[in-house]
Short mmCIF file of C-alpha atoms in Angstrom, two decimals:
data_model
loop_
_atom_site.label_atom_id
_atom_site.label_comp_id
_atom_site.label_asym_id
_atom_site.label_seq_id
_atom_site.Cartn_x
_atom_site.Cartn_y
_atom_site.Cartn_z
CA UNK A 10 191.62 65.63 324.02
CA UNK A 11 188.66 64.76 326.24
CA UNK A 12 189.02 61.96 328.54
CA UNK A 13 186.14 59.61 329.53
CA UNK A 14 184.91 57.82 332.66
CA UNK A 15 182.49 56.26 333.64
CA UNK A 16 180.90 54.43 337.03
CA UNK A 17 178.11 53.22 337.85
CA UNK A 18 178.17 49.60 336.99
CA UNK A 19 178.28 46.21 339.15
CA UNK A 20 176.21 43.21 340.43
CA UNK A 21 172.77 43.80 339.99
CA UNK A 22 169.61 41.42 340.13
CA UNK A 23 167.20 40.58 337.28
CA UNK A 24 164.57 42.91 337.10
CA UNK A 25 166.83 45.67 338.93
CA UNK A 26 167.50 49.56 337.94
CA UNK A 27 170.98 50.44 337.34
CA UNK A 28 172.01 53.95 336.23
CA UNK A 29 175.35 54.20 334.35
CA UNK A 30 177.41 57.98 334.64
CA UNK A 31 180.13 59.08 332.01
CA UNK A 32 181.88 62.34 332.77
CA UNK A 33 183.74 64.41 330.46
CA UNK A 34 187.00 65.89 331.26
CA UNK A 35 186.02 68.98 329.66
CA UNK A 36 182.96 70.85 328.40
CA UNK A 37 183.09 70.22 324.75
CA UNK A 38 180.05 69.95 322.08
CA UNK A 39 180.11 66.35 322.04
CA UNK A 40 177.66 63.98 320.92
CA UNK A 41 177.99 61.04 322.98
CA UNK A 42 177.27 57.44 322.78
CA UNK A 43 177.28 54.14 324.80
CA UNK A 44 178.30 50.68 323.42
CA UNK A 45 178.53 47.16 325.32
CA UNK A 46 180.65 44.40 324.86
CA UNK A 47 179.19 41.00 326.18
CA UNK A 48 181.80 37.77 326.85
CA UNK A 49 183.04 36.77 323.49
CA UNK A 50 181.00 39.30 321.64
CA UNK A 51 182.05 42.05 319.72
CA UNK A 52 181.23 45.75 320.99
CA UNK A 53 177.59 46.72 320.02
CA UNK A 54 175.56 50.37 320.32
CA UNK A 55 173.12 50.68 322.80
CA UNK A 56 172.50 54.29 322.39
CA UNK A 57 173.46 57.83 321.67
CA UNK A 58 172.50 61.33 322.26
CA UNK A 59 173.43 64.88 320.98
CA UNK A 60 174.99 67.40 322.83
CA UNK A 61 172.09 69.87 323.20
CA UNK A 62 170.27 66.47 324.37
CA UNK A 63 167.36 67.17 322.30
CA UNK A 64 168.61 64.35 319.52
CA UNK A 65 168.58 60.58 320.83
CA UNK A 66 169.19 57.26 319.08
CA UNK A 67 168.99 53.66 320.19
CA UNK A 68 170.05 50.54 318.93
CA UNK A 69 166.56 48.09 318.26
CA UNK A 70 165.34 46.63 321.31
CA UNK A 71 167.14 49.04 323.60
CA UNK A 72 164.81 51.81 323.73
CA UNK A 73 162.08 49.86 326.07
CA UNK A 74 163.95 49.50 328.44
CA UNK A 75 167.14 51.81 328.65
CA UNK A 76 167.24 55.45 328.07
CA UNK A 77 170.00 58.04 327.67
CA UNK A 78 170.17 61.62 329.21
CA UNK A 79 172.82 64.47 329.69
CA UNK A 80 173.36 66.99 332.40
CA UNK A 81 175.84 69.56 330.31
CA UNK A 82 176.35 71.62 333.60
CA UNK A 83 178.04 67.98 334.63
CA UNK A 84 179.38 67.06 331.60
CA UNK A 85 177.67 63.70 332.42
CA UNK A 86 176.40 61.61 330.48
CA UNK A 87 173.65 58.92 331.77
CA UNK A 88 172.35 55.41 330.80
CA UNK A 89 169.50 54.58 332.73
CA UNK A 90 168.85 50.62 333.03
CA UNK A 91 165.54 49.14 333.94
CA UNK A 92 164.58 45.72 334.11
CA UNK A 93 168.21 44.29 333.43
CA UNK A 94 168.17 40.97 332.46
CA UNK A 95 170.82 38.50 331.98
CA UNK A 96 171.93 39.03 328.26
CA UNK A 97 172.73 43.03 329.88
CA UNK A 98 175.47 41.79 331.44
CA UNK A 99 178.71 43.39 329.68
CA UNK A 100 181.11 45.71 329.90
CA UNK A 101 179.34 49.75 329.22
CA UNK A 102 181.38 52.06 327.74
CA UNK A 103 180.78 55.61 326.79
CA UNK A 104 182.39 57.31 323.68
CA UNK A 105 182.44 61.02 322.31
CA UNK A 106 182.29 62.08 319.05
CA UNK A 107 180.42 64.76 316.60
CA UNK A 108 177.88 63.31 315.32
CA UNK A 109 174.56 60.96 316.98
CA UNK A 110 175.45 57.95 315.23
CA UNK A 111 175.69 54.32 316.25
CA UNK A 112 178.90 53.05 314.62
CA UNK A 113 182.29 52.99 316.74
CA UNK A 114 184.52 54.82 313.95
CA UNK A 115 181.96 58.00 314.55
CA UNK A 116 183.48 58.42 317.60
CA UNK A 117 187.09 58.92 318.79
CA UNK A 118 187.48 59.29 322.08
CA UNK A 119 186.55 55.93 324.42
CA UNK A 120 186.14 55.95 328.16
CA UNK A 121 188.09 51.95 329.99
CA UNK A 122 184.77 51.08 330.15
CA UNK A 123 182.64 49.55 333.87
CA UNK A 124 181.21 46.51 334.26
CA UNK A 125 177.78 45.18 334.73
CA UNK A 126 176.97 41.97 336.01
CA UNK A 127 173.18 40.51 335.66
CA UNK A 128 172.57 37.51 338.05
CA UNK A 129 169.14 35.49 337.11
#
């Protein structure tokens, strides 16, 4: 089964970029998503993209400011941050499944997840 990882994340400023990477263990037609979990929150979709890339999906709110992308020749997998504010803070994780969809039980395979900090 494909495994996940992904990088990218740490302490960042206010107003700062951060870009977020998930790599694939293997080339597979995955549609892939990415999902947060804030302090004593439960896990919420921030956005999602089809394999062929051409298909993307975002939670409301997330679209201004955050967009997905995929290099396939990398099996990456990218969630670009811009003007990160405090409530971003969480930890990112990236998930594969088979469909663009932005509900956890779509997708079956989970990366541990990295960690983004937001100081104000």
């Amino acid at each position: 089964q494909v495994q996940l990882a992904e990088s990218g994340g740490g302490l960042v400023q206010a107003g700062d970029s951060l870009r977020l990477s998930c790599v694939a263990s293997e080339r597979g037609h995955y549609a892939t998503g990415w999902f947060r979990q804030a302090p004593g929150k439960e896990r919420e979709f921030v956005a999602a993209i089809a394999w062929s890339g051409g298909g993307t999906y975002y939670a409301n709110s997330m679209e201004d400011r955050f967009t997905i992308s995929r290099d396939n020749n990398k099996n990456t997998v990218y969630l670009q941050m811009n003007g990160v504010k405090s409530e971003d803070t969480a930890v990112y994780y990236c998930a594969a499944g088979f469909s663009v969809a932005g509900v956890e039980s779509q997708y079956p395979y989970w990366g541990p997840g990295t960690q983004v900090i937001v100081s104000s």
